[in-house]
Amino acid sequence: MLMRFGVVDDQDDPIITLLNDKSLTLSEADFFKQFKSTNAVKSGDVLLFVHGFNVKFEDAVKRAAQVSYDINPDLQPVVFSWPSIGDPLKYNRDFGRALDSIDDFEKFMLKLAASTQGKRIHILAHSMGSKVVIPALGKLYSSHSKLLDKKLGNIILAAPDFPRETFILKYKAAFSKFGRATIYMSSEDKALRVSSSTYLADREMLGFSGSDGFFFPGIDSVDITHAGGVDDLLGHSKYGSSARVLVDMHDMIGSNLRANKRKGFIVVPPYKYFFLQP
């Protein structure tokens, strides 16, 4: 069963949906009651997926289910869905909607953490989803660091559409202290090339590895440029289309290993920057 919590445009209350053979809209209390029930019988941890730009709800659910199953069928997938318009020409409007969802994600994380029963929450944020996750976790670390240390597993930022300079100035310290953060980046990510020049006056994005600013102590910086990927013409969705990246996430989550302990990497000195081999 895949569970989805999200903010829907033009509604004051979040819509909460359970997906199995059909969709059900539940109250928040019933959602977490059902989550606890499912969490109690699932043997694996929780994988919380936050989608990116131009992703409709149905597509986010399909991707979360696919990635979760490919990483480990025992994981309990949960989707936090922010209200993307689902139009490739509406980048700026999606940008605003992602920012408007930060507080909702922060509140949801606290409730989700309180509902897990001895299991960790692994977060996978793709693309513009990082604009929701990074600021929210930064705020939570300053106010609930003990809870995060206890409940959070791995934080995976896949092709993060987030200004690198802003991350360094405001959030690098918090994410370094987590000790379990990974950034998947690529020098051939065409989508991030466009977003960096369209909206933010050529500010380089965190998921683009085309500079020397990729190393952050305490954070695994993994270049997946040559990791392959099926039907990924933009080079922006390797986290879900590359078998090699999926295997790496399996090793990361299943064995709780940092990149320097996992297989298949070339380490680039002196930065300890990791290239994932095909």
PDB file of C-alpha atoms in Angstrom:
ATOM      1  CA  MET A   1       0.000   0.000   0.000  1.00  0.00           C
ATOM      2  CA  LEU A   2       1.335   3.433  -0.962  1.00  0.00           C
ATOM      3  CA  MET A   3       0.299   6.415   1.148  1.00  0.00           C
ATOM      4  CA  ARG A   4       0.187   9.987  -0.038  1.00  0.00           C
ATOM      5  CA  PHE A   5      -0.085  13.244   1.875  1.00  0.00           C
ATOM      6  CA  GLY A   6      -0.335  16.445  -0.072  1.00  0.00           C
ATOM      7  CA  VAL A   7      -1.451  20.021  -0.332  1.00  0.00           C
ATOM      8  CA  VAL A   8      -4.022  20.623  -3.033  1.00  0.00           C
ATOM      9  CA  ASP A   9      -4.527  23.944  -4.767  1.00  0.00           C
ATOM     10  CA  ASP A  10      -7.557  25.980  -3.658  1.00  0.00           C
ATOM     11  CA  GLN A  11      -8.223  23.850  -0.584  1.00  0.00           C
ATOM     12  CA  ASP A  12      -7.543  24.856   2.997  1.00  0.00           C
ATOM     13  CA  ASP A  13      -7.059  21.328   4.239  1.00  0.00           C
ATOM     14  CA  PRO A  14      -4.562  18.813   2.905  1.00  0.00           C
ATOM     15  CA  ILE A  15      -5.939  15.904   0.990  1.00  0.00           C
ATOM     16  CA  ILE A  16      -4.754  12.560   2.246  1.00  0.00           C
ATOM     17  CA  THR A  17      -5.027   9.508   0.084  1.00  0.00           C
ATOM     18  CA  LEU A  18      -4.383   5.804   0.411  1.00  0.00           C
ATOM     19  CA  LEU A  19      -3.624   3.973  -2.796  1.00  0.00           C
ATOM     20  CA  ASN A  20      -3.926   0.277  -3.330  1.00  0.00           C
ATOM     21  CA  ASP A  21      -6.601  -0.982  -5.688  1.00  0.00           C
ATOM     22  CA  LYS A  22      -8.420   2.315  -5.271  1.00  0.00           C
ATOM     23  CA  SER A  23      -7.941   5.798  -3.821  1.00  0.00           C
ATOM     24  CA  LEU A  24      -9.511   6.965  -0.585  1.00  0.00           C
ATOM     25  CA  THR A  25      -9.575  10.455   0.854  1.00  0.00           C
ATOM     26  CA  LEU A  26      -9.158  10.410   4.623  1.00  0.00           C
ATOM     27  CA  SER A  27      -8.976  12.854   7.466  1.00  0.00           C
ATOM     28  CA  GLU A  28      -5.526  13.519   8.848  1.00  0.00           C
ATOM     29  CA  ALA A  29      -6.285  11.454  11.957  1.00  0.00           C
ATOM     30  CA  ASP A  30      -7.450   8.492   9.883  1.00  0.00           C
ATOM     31  CA  PHE A  31      -4.436   8.787   7.609  1.00  0.00           C
ATOM     32  CA  PHE A  32      -1.973   8.437  10.458  1.00  0.00           C
ATOM     33  CA  LYS A  33      -4.060   5.702  12.049  1.00  0.00           C
ATOM     34  CA  GLN A  34      -3.812   3.740   8.799  1.00  0.00           C
ATOM     35  CA  PHE A  35      -0.128   4.571   8.489  1.00  0.00           C
ATOM     36  CA  LYS A  36       0.592   3.206  11.970  1.00  0.00           C
ATOM     37  CA  SER A  37      -1.318   0.037  11.168  1.00  0.00           C
ATOM     38  CA  THR A  38       0.631  -0.525   7.957  1.00  0.00           C
ATOM     39  CA  ASN A  39       3.922   0.471   9.567  1.00  0.00           C
ATOM     40  CA  ALA A  40       3.423  -2.112  12.300  1.00  0.00           C
ATOM     41  CA  VAL A  41       3.275  -5.018   9.844  1.00  0.00           C
ATOM     42  CA  LYS A  42       5.856  -3.839   7.308  1.00  0.00           C
ATOM     43  CA  SER A  43       9.334  -5.162   7.991  1.00  0.00           C
ATOM     44  CA  GLY A  44      11.158  -2.362   6.194  1.00  0.00           C
ATOM     45  CA  ASP A  45      11.730   1.317   6.841  1.00  0.00           C
ATOM     46  CA  VAL A  46       9.719   4.192   5.373  1.00  0.00           C
ATOM     47  CA  LEU A  47      10.679   5.827   2.068  1.00  0.00           C
ATOM     48  CA  LEU A  48       9.269   9.349   1.842  1.00  0.00           C
ATOM     49  CA  PHE A  49       9.280  10.623  -1.747  1.00  0.00           C
ATOM     50  CA  VAL A  50       8.959  14.294  -2.719  1.00  0.00           C
ATOM     51  CA  HIS A  51       8.547  14.847  -6.453  1.00  0.00           C
ATOM     52  CA  GLY A  52       9.933  17.597  -8.631  1.00  0.00           C
ATOM     53  CA  PHE A  53       8.820  20.162 -11.207  1.00  0.00           C
ATOM     54  CA  ASN A  54       6.093  19.380 -13.732  1.00  0.00           C
ATOM     55  CA  VAL A  55       4.962  16.182 -12.027  1.00  0.00           C
ATOM     56  CA  LYS A  56       1.287  15.382 -11.647  1.00  0.00           C
ATOM     57  CA  PHE A  57       0.057  13.442  -8.648  1.00  0.00           C
ATOM     58  CA  GLU A  58      -0.544  10.209 -10.559  1.00  0.00           C
ATOM     59  CA  ASP A  59       2.983  10.265 -11.978  1.00  0.00           C
ATOM     60  CA  ALA A  60       4.495  10.979  -8.566  1.00  0.00           C
ATOM     61  CA  VAL A  61       2.694   7.972  -7.121  1.00  0.00           C
ATOM     62  CA  LYS A  62       3.836   5.683  -9.928  1.00  0.00           C
ATOM     63  CA  ARG A  63       7.442   6.817  -9.582  1.00  0.00           C
ATOM     64  CA  ALA A  64       7.416   6.429  -5.799  1.00  0.00           C
ATOM     65  CA  ALA A  65       5.998   2.918  -6.066  1.00  0.00           C
ATOM     66  CA  GLN A  66       8.535   1.919  -8.723  1.00  0.00           C
ATOM     67  CA  VAL A  67      11.574   3.356  -6.953  1.00  0.00           C
ATOM     68  CA  SER A  68      10.567   2.016  -3.553  1.00  0.00           C
ATOM     69  CA  TYR A  69      10.022  -1.486  -4.923  1.00  0.00           C
ATOM     70  CA  ASP A  70      13.273  -1.431  -6.908  1.00  0.00           C
ATOM     71  CA  ILE A  71      15.263  -0.342  -3.860  1.00  0.00           C
ATOM     72  CA  ASN A  72      13.610  -2.817  -1.484  1.00  0.00           C
ATOM     73  CA  PRO A  73      10.106  -4.341  -1.732  1.00  0.00           C
ATOM     74  CA  ASP A  74       9.852  -4.257   2.063  1.00  0.00           C
ATOM     75  CA  LEU A  75      10.031  -0.455   2.229  1.00  0.00           C
ATOM     76  CA  GLN A  76       6.835   1.411   3.075  1.00  0.00           C
ATOM     77  CA  PRO A  77       6.484   4.150   0.435  1.00  0.00           C
ATOM     78  CA  VAL A  78       4.903   7.487   1.312  1.00  0.00           C
ATOM     79  CA  VAL A  79       4.495  10.441  -1.065  1.00  0.00           C
ATOM     80  CA  PHE A  80       4.413  14.080  -0.021  1.00  0.00           C
ATOM     81  CA  SER A  81       2.711  15.738  -2.981  1.00  0.00           C
ATOM     82  CA  TRP A  82       2.977  19.493  -3.435  1.00  0.00           C
ATOM     83  CA  PRO A  83       0.636  21.065  -6.042  1.00  0.00           C
ATOM     84  CA  SER A  84       2.705  21.126  -9.218  1.00  0.00           C
ATOM     85  CA  ILE A  85       0.741  22.532 -12.140  1.00  0.00           C
ATOM     86  CA  GLY A  86       2.087  19.768 -14.356  1.00  0.00           C
ATOM     87  CA  ASP A  87       3.013  22.101 -17.204  1.00  0.00           C
ATOM     88  CA  PRO A  88       6.624  22.319 -18.482  1.00  0.00           C
ATOM     89  CA  LEU A  89       6.067  26.000 -19.337  1.00  0.00           C
ATOM     90  CA  LYS A  90       5.062  26.953 -15.776  1.00  0.00           C
ATOM     91  CA  TYR A  91       8.410  26.680 -13.995  1.00  0.00           C
ATOM     92  CA  ASN A  92       8.046  29.936 -12.073  1.00  0.00           C
ATOM     93  CA  ARG A  93       4.576  29.051 -10.787  1.00  0.00           C
ATOM     94  CA  ASP A  94       5.727  25.597  -9.692  1.00  0.00           C
ATOM     95  CA  PHE A  95       8.664  27.288  -7.983  1.00  0.00           C
ATOM     96  CA  GLY A  96       6.283  29.400  -5.902  1.00  0.00           C
ATOM     97  CA  ARG A  97       4.070  26.451  -5.062  1.00  0.00           C
ATOM     98  CA  ALA A  98       7.054  24.433  -3.884  1.00  0.00           C
ATOM     99  CA  LEU A  99       8.102  27.241  -1.548  1.00  0.00           C
ATOM    100  CA  ASP A 100       4.543  27.532  -0.236  1.00  0.00           C
ATOM    101  CA  SER A 101       4.673  23.843   0.736  1.00  0.00           C
ATOM    102  CA  ILE A 102       7.724  24.060   3.019  1.00  0.00           C
ATOM    103  CA  ASP A 103       5.755  24.586   6.240  1.00  0.00           C
ATOM    104  CA  ASP A 104       3.329  21.785   5.351  1.00  0.00           C
ATOM    105  CA  PHE A 105       6.219  19.383   4.791  1.00  0.00           C
ATOM    106  CA  GLU A 106       7.792  20.391   8.091  1.00  0.00           C
ATOM    107  CA  LYS A 107       4.554  19.687   9.983  1.00  0.00           C
ATOM    108  CA  PHE A 108       4.039  16.430   8.122  1.00  0.00           C
ATOM    109  CA  MET A 109       7.554  15.237   8.948  1.00  0.00           C
ATOM    110  CA  LEU A 110       6.964  15.749  12.669  1.00  0.00           C
ATOM    111  CA  LYS A 111       3.714  13.783  12.570  1.00  0.00           C
ATOM    112  CA  LEU A 112       5.199  11.047  10.410  1.00  0.00           C
ATOM    113  CA  ALA A 113       8.192  10.705  12.728  1.00  0.00           C
ATOM    114  CA  ALA A 114       5.861  10.397  15.708  1.00  0.00           C
ATOM    115  CA  SER A 115       3.936   7.642  13.918  1.00  0.00           C
ATOM    116  CA  THR A 116       6.807   5.339  12.979  1.00  0.00           C
ATOM    117  CA  GLN A 117       7.420   2.421  15.277  1.00  0.00           C
ATOM    118  CA  GLY A 118      11.121   1.801  15.653  1.00  0.00           C
ATOM    119  CA  LYS A 119      11.778   2.338  11.955  1.00  0.00           C
ATOM    120  CA  ARG A 120      13.680   5.004  10.098  1.00  0.00           C
ATOM    121  CA  ILE A 121      12.383   7.480   7.540  1.00  0.00           C
ATOM    122  CA  HIS A 122      14.492   7.783   4.398  1.00  0.00           C
ATOM    123  CA  ILE A 123      13.782  10.879   2.317  1.00  0.00           C
ATOM    124  CA  LEU A 124      14.164  10.940  -1.467  1.00  0.00           C
ATOM    125  CA  ALA A 125      13.661  14.420  -2.929  1.00  0.00           C
ATOM    126  CA  HIS A 126      13.913  14.879  -6.679  1.00  0.00           C
ATOM    127  CA  SER A 127      14.621  18.097  -8.549  1.00  0.00           C
ATOM    128  CA  MET A 128      12.337  20.939  -7.366  1.00  0.00           C
ATOM    129  CA  GLY A 129      11.282  18.764  -4.440  1.00  0.00           C
ATOM    130  CA  SER A 130      14.564  19.847  -2.864  1.00  0.00           C
ATOM    131  CA  LYS A 131      13.153  23.382  -2.614  1.00  0.00           C
ATOM    132  CA  VAL A 132      10.601  21.907  -0.200  1.00  0.00           C
ATOM    133  CA  VAL A 133      12.816  19.462   1.674  1.00  0.00           C
ATOM    134  CA  ILE A 134      16.062  21.381   2.196  1.00  0.00           C
ATOM    135  CA  PRO A 135      14.591  24.459   3.971  1.00  0.00           C
ATOM    136  CA  ALA A 136      12.140  22.334   5.971  1.00  0.00           C
ATOM    137  CA  LEU A 137      14.852  20.011   7.278  1.00  0.00           C
ATOM    138  CA  GLY A 138      17.081  23.000   7.971  1.00  0.00           C
ATOM    139  CA  LYS A 139      14.362  24.449  10.211  1.00  0.00           C
ATOM    140  CA  LEU A 140      13.639  21.096  11.842  1.00  0.00           C
ATOM    141  CA  TYR A 141      17.294  20.547  12.634  1.00  0.00           C
ATOM    142  CA  SER A 142      17.407  23.778  14.618  1.00  0.00           C
ATOM    143  CA  SER A 143      14.263  22.913  16.595  1.00  0.00           C
ATOM    144  CA  HIS A 144      14.066  19.091  16.676  1.00  0.00           C
ATOM    145  CA  SER A 145      17.609  17.817  16.144  1.00  0.00           C
ATOM    146  CA  LYS A 146      17.247  14.921  18.603  1.00  0.00           C
ATOM    147  CA  LEU A 147      14.108  13.697  16.856  1.00  0.00           C
ATOM    148  CA  LEU A 148      15.806  13.844  13.458  1.00  0.00           C
ATOM    149  CA  ASP A 149      18.849  12.005  14.754  1.00  0.00           C
ATOM    150  CA  LYS A 150      16.581   9.261  16.073  1.00  0.00           C
ATOM    151  CA  LYS A 151      14.080   8.945  13.219  1.00  0.00           C
ATOM    152  CA  LEU A 152      15.833  10.003  10.023  1.00  0.00           C
ATOM    153  CA  GLY A 153      17.710   7.489   7.939  1.00  0.00           C
ATOM    154  CA  ASN A 154      19.214   8.684   4.672  1.00  0.00           C
ATOM    155  CA  ILE A 155      18.466  11.983   2.969  1.00  0.00           C
ATOM    156  CA  ILE A 156      18.833  11.640  -0.795  1.00  0.00           C
ATOM    157  CA  LEU A 157      18.788  14.766  -2.938  1.00  0.00           C
ATOM    158  CA  ALA A 158      18.465  13.532  -6.521  1.00  0.00           C
ATOM    159  CA  ALA A 159      19.319  16.152  -9.153  1.00  0.00           C
ATOM    160  CA  PRO A 160      18.430  18.919  -6.682  1.00  0.00           C
ATOM    161  CA  ASP A 161      17.115  22.053  -8.382  1.00  0.00           C
ATOM    162  CA  PHE A 162      18.402  24.231  -5.563  1.00  0.00           C
ATOM    163  CA  PRO A 163      20.958  27.068  -5.746  1.00  0.00           C
ATOM    164  CA  ARG A 164      24.344  25.762  -4.654  1.00  0.00           C
ATOM    165  CA  GLU A 165      25.363  29.078  -3.116  1.00  0.00           C
ATOM    166  CA  THR A 166      22.211  29.218  -0.977  1.00  0.00           C
ATOM    167  CA  PHE A 167      22.778  25.652   0.191  1.00  0.00           C
ATOM    168  CA  ILE A 168      26.361  26.444   1.199  1.00  0.00           C
ATOM    169  CA  LEU A 169      25.439  29.619   3.080  1.00  0.00           C
ATOM    170  CA  LYS A 170      22.284  28.435   4.854  1.00  0.00           C
ATOM    171  CA  TYR A 171      22.008  24.645   4.969  1.00  0.00           C
ATOM    172  CA  LYS A 172      25.362  22.941   4.456  1.00  0.00           C
ATOM    173  CA  ALA A 173      26.189  22.894   8.168  1.00  0.00           C
ATOM    174  CA  ALA A 174      22.909  21.215   9.146  1.00  0.00           C
ATOM    175  CA  PHE A 175      23.087  18.601   6.387  1.00  0.00           C
ATOM    176  CA  SER A 176      26.725  17.847   7.202  1.00  0.00           C
ATOM    177  CA  LYS A 177      25.732  17.144  10.803  1.00  0.00           C
ATOM    178  CA  PHE A 178      23.060  14.675   9.678  1.00  0.00           C
ATOM    179  CA  GLY A 179      25.903  12.449   8.528  1.00  0.00           C
ATOM    180  CA  ARG A 180      23.634  10.516   6.157  1.00  0.00           C
ATOM    181  CA  ALA A 181      22.985  12.938   3.293  1.00  0.00           C
ATOM    182  CA  THR A 182      23.723  12.145  -0.354  1.00  0.00           C
ATOM    183  CA  ILE A 183      23.603  14.444  -3.371  1.00  0.00           C
ATOM    184  CA  TYR A 184      23.241  12.731  -6.748  1.00  0.00           C
ATOM    185  CA  MET A 185      24.523  15.118  -9.409  1.00  0.00           C
ATOM    186  CA  SER A 186      25.464  15.114 -13.070  1.00  0.00           C
ATOM    187  CA  SER A 187      27.382  17.300 -15.513  1.00  0.00           C
ATOM    188  CA  GLU A 188      24.940  16.387 -18.287  1.00  0.00           C
ATOM    189  CA  ASP A 189      21.689  17.361 -16.590  1.00  0.00           C
ATOM    190  CA  LYS A 190      20.019  19.457 -19.282  1.00  0.00           C
ATOM    191  CA  ALA A 191      17.030  20.343 -17.105  1.00  0.00           C
ATOM    192  CA  LEU A 192      19.243  21.932 -14.451  1.00  0.00           C
ATOM    193  CA  ARG A 193      21.122  23.880 -17.113  1.00  0.00           C
ATOM    194  CA  VAL A 194      17.835  25.430 -18.160  1.00  0.00           C
ATOM    195  CA  SER A 195      16.543  26.129 -14.653  1.00  0.00           C
ATOM    196  CA  SER A 196      19.811  27.764 -13.593  1.00  0.00           C
ATOM    197  CA  SER A 197      19.605  30.274 -16.426  1.00  0.00           C
ATOM    198  CA  THR A 198      15.850  30.833 -16.581  1.00  0.00           C
ATOM    199  CA  TYR A 199      14.962  31.922 -13.110  1.00  0.00           C
ATOM    200  CA  LEU A 200      17.998  32.536 -10.966  1.00  0.00           C
ATOM    201  CA  ALA A 201      20.315  34.630 -13.108  1.00  0.00           C
ATOM    202  CA  ASP A 202      22.751  31.854 -13.934  1.00  0.00           C
ATOM    203  CA  ARG A 203      23.128  30.622 -10.366  1.00  0.00           C
ATOM    204  CA  GLU A 204      24.518  27.106 -10.438  1.00  0.00           C
ATOM    205  CA  MET A 205      22.288  24.365  -9.114  1.00  0.00           C
ATOM    206  CA  LEU A 206      23.300  21.868  -6.450  1.00  0.00           C
ATOM    207  CA  GLY A 207      22.576  18.903  -8.716  1.00  0.00           C
ATOM    208  CA  PHE A 208      24.908  20.071 -11.464  1.00  0.00           C
ATOM    209  CA  SER A 209      28.468  18.790 -11.123  1.00  0.00           C
ATOM    210  CA  GLY A 210      30.115  21.052 -13.674  1.00  0.00           C
ATOM    211  CA  SER A 211      32.284  23.032 -11.266  1.00  0.00           C
ATOM    212  CA  ASP A 212      34.816  22.601  -8.466  1.00  0.00           C
ATOM    213  CA  GLY A 213      32.293  23.410  -5.728  1.00  0.00           C
ATOM    214  CA  PHE A 214      30.904  19.953  -5.333  1.00  0.00           C
ATOM    215  CA  PHE A 215      32.544  18.778  -2.118  1.00  0.00           C
ATOM    216  CA  PHE A 216      30.801  19.254   1.206  1.00  0.00           C
ATOM    217  CA  PRO A 217      32.343  17.623   4.306  1.00  0.00           C
ATOM    218  CA  GLY A 218      29.936  15.158   5.881  1.00  0.00           C
ATOM    219  CA  ILE A 219      27.809  14.895   2.724  1.00  0.00           C
ATOM    220  CA  ASP A 220      28.321  12.256   0.028  1.00  0.00           C
ATOM    221  CA  SER A 221      28.616  14.007  -3.345  1.00  0.00           C
ATOM    222  CA  VAL A 222      28.010  11.358  -6.012  1.00  0.00           C
ATOM    223  CA  ASP A 223      28.433  12.053  -9.722  1.00  0.00           C
ATOM    224  CA  ILE A 224      26.080   9.802 -11.704  1.00  0.00           C
ATOM    225  CA  THR A 225      26.785  11.321 -15.128  1.00  0.00           C
ATOM    226  CA  HIS A 226      27.854   7.979 -16.595  1.00  0.00           C
ATOM    227  CA  ALA A 227      25.484   5.748 -14.623  1.00  0.00           C
ATOM    228  CA  GLY A 228      23.142   5.230 -17.563  1.00  0.00           C
ATOM    229  CA  GLY A 229      19.386   5.565 -17.457  1.00  0.00           C
ATOM    230  CA  VAL A 230      16.536   4.355 -19.606  1.00  0.00           C
ATOM    231  CA  ASP A 231      14.358   6.955 -21.373  1.00  0.00           C
ATOM    232  CA  ASP A 232      16.111   9.843 -19.649  1.00  0.00           C
ATOM    233  CA  LEU A 233      16.933  12.196 -22.512  1.00  0.00           C
ATOM    234  CA  LEU A 234      17.406  15.169 -20.192  1.00  0.00           C
ATOM    235  CA  GLY A 235      19.743  13.297 -17.841  1.00  0.00           C
ATOM    236  CA  HIS A 236      17.537  14.491 -14.982  1.00  0.00           C
ATOM    237  CA  SER A 237      15.819  11.327 -13.728  1.00  0.00           C
ATOM    238  CA  LYS A 238      18.599   8.788 -13.321  1.00  0.00           C
ATOM    239  CA  TYR A 239      17.555   8.166  -9.707  1.00  0.00           C
ATOM    240  CA  GLY A 240      14.597   6.194 -11.046  1.00  0.00           C
ATOM    241  CA  SER A 241      15.718   5.097 -14.509  1.00  0.00           C
ATOM    242  CA  SER A 242      19.291   3.923 -13.907  1.00  0.00           C
ATOM    243  CA  ALA A 243      19.641   0.394 -12.562  1.00  0.00           C
ATOM    244  CA  ARG A 244      23.084   1.345 -11.268  1.00  0.00           C
ATOM    245  CA  VAL A 245      21.729   4.232  -9.182  1.00  0.00           C
ATOM    246  CA  LEU A 246      18.878   2.093  -7.845  1.00  0.00           C
ATOM    247  CA  VAL A 247      21.376  -0.556  -6.752  1.00  0.00           C
ATOM    248  CA  ASP A 248      23.416   2.134  -5.023  1.00  0.00           C
ATOM    249  CA  MET A 249      20.346   3.352  -3.116  1.00  0.00           C
ATOM    250  CA  HIS A 250      19.603  -0.265  -2.199  1.00  0.00           C
ATOM    251  CA  ASP A 251      23.094  -0.602  -0.724  1.00  0.00           C
ATOM    252  CA  MET A 252      22.838   2.775   0.990  1.00  0.00           C
ATOM    253  CA  ILE A 253      19.475   2.149   2.641  1.00  0.00           C
ATOM    254  CA  GLY A 254      19.717  -1.589   3.171  1.00  0.00           C
ATOM    255  CA  SER A 255      23.216  -1.599   4.637  1.00  0.00           C
ATOM    256  CA  ASN A 256      23.318   1.975   5.949  1.00  0.00           C
ATOM    257  CA  LEU A 257      26.682   2.444   4.277  1.00  0.00           C
ATOM    258  CA  ARG A 258      28.294   5.734   3.294  1.00  0.00           C
ATOM    259  CA  ALA A 259      29.651   6.051  -0.240  1.00  0.00           C
ATOM    260  CA  ASN A 260      33.228   5.285   0.809  1.00  0.00           C
ATOM    261  CA  LYS A 261      32.028   1.855   2.009  1.00  0.00           C
ATOM    262  CA  ARG A 262      29.832   1.005  -0.983  1.00  0.00           C
ATOM    263  CA  LYS A 263      30.978  -0.682  -4.169  1.00  0.00           C
ATOM    264  CA  GLY A 264      31.394   0.709  -7.656  1.00  0.00           C
ATOM    265  CA  PHE A 265      32.890   4.136  -7.012  1.00  0.00           C
ATOM    266  CA  ILE A 266      35.921   5.993  -8.256  1.00  0.00           C
ATOM    267  CA  VAL A 267      37.087   8.413  -5.570  1.00  0.00           C
ATOM    268  CA  VAL A 268      38.486  11.698  -6.854  1.00  0.00           C
ATOM    269  CA  PRO A 269      41.145  13.187  -4.549  1.00  0.00           C
ATOM    270  CA  PRO A 270      41.581  15.446  -2.731  1.00  0.00           C
ATOM    271  CA  TYR A 271      37.862  16.081  -2.372  1.00  0.00           C
ATOM    272  CA  LYS A 272      36.529  12.559  -1.724  1.00  0.00           C
ATOM    273  CA  TYR A 273      34.146  13.177  -4.580  1.00  0.00           C
ATOM    274  CA  PHE A 274      32.555   9.962  -5.829  1.00  0.00           C
ATOM    275  CA  PHE A 275      31.988   8.892  -9.432  1.00  0.00           C
ATOM    276  CA  LEU A 276      29.459   6.084  -9.750  1.00  0.00           C
ATOM    277  CA  GLN A 277      30.697   3.640 -12.365  1.00  0.00           C
ATOM    278  CA  PRO A 278      28.311   2.171 -14.982  1.00  0.00           C
TER     279      PRO A 278
END
